[in-house]
CSV table of C-alpha atoms in Angstrom, one decimal:
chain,number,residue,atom,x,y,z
A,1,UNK,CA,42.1,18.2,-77.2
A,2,UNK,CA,39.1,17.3,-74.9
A,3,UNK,CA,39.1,18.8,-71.4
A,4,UNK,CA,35.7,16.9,-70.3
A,5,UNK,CA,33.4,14.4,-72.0
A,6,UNK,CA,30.3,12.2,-70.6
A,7,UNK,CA,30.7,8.8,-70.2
A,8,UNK,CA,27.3,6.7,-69.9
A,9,UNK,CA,27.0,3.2,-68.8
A,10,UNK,CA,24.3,0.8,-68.7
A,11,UNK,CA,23.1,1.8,-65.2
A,12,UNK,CA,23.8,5.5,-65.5
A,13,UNK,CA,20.5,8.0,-65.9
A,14,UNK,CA,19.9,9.6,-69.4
A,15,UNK,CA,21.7,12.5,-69.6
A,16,UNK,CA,19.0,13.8,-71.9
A,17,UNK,CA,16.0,13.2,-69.0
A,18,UNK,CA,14.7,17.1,-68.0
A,19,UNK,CA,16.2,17.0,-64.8
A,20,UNK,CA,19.8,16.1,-65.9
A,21,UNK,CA,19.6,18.5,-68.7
A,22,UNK,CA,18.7,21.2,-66.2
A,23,UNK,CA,21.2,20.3,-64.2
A,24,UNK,CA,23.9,20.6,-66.5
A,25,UNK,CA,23.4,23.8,-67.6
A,26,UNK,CA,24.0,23.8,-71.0
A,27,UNK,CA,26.8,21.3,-70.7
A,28,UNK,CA,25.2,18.0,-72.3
A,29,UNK,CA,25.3,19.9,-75.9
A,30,UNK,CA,28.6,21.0,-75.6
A,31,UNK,CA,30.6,17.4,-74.5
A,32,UNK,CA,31.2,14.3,-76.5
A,33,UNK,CA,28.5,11.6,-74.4
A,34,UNK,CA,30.5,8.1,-74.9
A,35,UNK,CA,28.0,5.2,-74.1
A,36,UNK,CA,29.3,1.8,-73.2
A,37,UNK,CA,28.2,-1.3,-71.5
A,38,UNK,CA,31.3,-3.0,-70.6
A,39,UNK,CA,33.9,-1.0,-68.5
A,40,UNK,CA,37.2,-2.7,-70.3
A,41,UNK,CA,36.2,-1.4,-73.8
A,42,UNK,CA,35.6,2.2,-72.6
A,43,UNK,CA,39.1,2.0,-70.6
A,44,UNK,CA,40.2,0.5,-73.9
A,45,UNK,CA,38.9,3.6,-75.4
A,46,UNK,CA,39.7,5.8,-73.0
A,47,UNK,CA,43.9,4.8,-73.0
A,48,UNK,CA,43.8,3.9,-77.2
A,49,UNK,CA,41.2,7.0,-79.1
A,50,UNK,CA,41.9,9.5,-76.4
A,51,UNK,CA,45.3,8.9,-74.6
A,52,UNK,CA,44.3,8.6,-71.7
A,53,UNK,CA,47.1,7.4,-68.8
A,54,UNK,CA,45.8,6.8,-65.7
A,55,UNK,CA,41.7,6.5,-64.5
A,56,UNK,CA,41.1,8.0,-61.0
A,57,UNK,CA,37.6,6.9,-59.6
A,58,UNK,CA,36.1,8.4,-57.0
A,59,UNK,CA,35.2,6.2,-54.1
A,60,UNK,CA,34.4,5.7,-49.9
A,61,UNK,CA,37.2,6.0,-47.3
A,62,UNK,CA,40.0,3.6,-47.1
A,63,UNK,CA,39.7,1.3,-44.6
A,64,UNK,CA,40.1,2.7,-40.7
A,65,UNK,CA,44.0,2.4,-39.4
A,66,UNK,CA,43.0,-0.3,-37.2
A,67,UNK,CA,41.8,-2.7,-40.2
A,68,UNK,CA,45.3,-1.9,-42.0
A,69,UNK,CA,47.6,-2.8,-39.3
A,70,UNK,CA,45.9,-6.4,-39.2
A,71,UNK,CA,45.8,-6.8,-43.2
A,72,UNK,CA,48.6,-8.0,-44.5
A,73,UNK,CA,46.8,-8.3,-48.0
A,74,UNK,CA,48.5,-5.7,-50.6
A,75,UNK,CA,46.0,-2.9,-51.6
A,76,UNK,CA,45.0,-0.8,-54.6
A,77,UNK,CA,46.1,3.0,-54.2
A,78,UNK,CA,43.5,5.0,-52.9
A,79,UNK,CA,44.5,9.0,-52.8
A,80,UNK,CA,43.0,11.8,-51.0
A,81,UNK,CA,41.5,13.7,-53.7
A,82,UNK,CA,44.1,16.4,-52.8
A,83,UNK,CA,47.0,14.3,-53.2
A,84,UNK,CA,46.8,12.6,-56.4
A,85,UNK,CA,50.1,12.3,-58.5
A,86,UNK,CA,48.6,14.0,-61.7
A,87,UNK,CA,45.7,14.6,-62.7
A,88,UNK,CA,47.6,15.2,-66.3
A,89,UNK,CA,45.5,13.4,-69.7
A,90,UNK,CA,43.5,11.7,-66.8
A,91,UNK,CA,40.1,10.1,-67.0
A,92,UNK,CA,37.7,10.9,-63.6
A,93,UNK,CA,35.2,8.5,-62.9
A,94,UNK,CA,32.0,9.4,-60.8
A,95,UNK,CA,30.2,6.6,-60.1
A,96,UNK,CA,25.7,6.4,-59.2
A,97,UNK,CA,24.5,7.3,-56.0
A,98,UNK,CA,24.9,3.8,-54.9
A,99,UNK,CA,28.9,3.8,-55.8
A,100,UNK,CA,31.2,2.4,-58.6
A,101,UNK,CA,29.2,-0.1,-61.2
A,102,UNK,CA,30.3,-3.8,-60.1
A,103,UNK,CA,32.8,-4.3,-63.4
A,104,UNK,CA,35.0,-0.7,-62.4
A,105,UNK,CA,35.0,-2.0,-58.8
A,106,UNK,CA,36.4,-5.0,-60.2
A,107,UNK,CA,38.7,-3.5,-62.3
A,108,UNK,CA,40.1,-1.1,-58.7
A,109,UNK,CA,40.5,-4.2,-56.6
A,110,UNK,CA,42.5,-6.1,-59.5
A,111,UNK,CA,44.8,-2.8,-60.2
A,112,UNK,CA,47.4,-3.6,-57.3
A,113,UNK,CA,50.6,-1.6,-57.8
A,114,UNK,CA,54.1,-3.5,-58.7
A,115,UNK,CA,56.5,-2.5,-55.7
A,116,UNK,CA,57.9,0.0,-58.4
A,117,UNK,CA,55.0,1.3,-59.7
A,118,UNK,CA,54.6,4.8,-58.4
A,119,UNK,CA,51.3,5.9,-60.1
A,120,UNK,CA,49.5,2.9,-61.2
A,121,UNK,CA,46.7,3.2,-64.4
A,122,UNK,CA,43.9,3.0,-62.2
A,123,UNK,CA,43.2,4.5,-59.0
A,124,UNK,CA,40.5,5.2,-56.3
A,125,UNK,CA,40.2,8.8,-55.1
A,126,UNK,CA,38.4,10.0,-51.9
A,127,UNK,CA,37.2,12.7,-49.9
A,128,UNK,CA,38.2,12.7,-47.0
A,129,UNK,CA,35.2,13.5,-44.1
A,130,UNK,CA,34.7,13.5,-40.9
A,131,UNK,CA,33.0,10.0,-38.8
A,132,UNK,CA,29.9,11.7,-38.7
A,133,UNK,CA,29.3,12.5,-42.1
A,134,UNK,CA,27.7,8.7,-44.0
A,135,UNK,CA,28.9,10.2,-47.2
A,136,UNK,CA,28.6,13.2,-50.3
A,137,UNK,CA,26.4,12.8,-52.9
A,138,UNK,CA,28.0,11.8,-56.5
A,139,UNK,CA,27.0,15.5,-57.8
A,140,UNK,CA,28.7,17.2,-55.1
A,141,UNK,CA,31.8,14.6,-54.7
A,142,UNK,CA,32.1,14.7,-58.2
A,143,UNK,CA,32.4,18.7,-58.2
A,144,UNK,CA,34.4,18.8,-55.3
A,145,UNK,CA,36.9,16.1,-57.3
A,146,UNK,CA,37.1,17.7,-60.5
A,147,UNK,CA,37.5,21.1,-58.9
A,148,UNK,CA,40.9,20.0,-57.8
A,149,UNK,CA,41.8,18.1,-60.9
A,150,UNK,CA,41.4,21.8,-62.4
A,151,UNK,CA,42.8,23.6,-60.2
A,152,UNK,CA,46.3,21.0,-59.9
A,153,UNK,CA,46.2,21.4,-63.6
A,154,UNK,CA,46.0,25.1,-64.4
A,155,UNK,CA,49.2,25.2,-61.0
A,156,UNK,CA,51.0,22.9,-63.0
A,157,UNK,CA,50.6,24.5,-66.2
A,158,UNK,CA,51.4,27.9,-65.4
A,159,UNK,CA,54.8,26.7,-63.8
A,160,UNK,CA,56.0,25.2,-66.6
A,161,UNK,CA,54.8,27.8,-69.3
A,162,UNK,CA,56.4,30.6,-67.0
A,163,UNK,CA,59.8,31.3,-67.7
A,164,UNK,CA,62.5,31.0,-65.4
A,165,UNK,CA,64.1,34.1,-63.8
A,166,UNK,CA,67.4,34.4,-63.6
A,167,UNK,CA,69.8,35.4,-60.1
């Protein structure tokens, strides 16, 4: 199974320039690097090669309280990093400095939970930070995202592959 793979889109740096390859330690020769140009084939991919359930993005703050209360508009989900669902055969996505490419954006706005829905296929996830912090870098946010996606994991794993004592 694959615990971590590289996806590369048409505005995403070479992960073979110096700089990347320095900063990934070693990593770039060791995960599949998937390149794609249009976001609904790679989810395609993602969900249909790989089985892949749900997509969690990383993305800004929800809106303030005050804009919520005055918004009657439904919203996507949007989880505190901490509080996601499952992070179980889950794909992260880290977007460019600047954010989210314009076509995942799309796809988050579009990706409105049915009333039923618990944990829809396609999420935003943030960290939360204080007012006077503009925002994290994608290297750091990314690390700080993925940190708890492994660290939910290996919890979750080691209850259920734990046997049960008995009274």
């Amino acid at each position: 199974s694959v615990d971590a793979a590289v996806m590369v889109g048409p505005e995403t740096c070479d992960p073979f320039a110096p700089k990347c390859l320095r900063a990934a330690m070693g990593a770039t020769f060791r995960l599949p690097i998937l390149y794609f140009h249009d976001w609904a084939l790679a989810e395609a991919h993602l969900r249909d090669k790989w089985g892949i359930h749900s997509v969690r993005a990383a993305d800004v703050c929800p809106p303030s309280e005050d804009e919520e209360e005055t918004s009657t508009r439904r919203r996507p989900v949007c989880y505190p990093y901490s509080a996601v669902p499952s992070w179980d055969r889950c794909a992260v996505v880290i977007g460019a400095e600047v954010g989210l490419s314009k076509d995942i954006r799309e796809a988050l706005d579009d990706c409105v939970p049915d009333d039923d829905e618990e944990d829809p296929p396609l999420s935003r996830v943030y960290i939360p930070i204080s007012r006077d912090v503009d925002s994290l870098n994608a290297a750091v946010a990314g690390s700080v995202i993925m940190l708890e996606a492994r660290r939910a994991l290996d919890e979750q794993r080691s209850r259920v592959s734990l046997p049960l004592l008995e009274a």
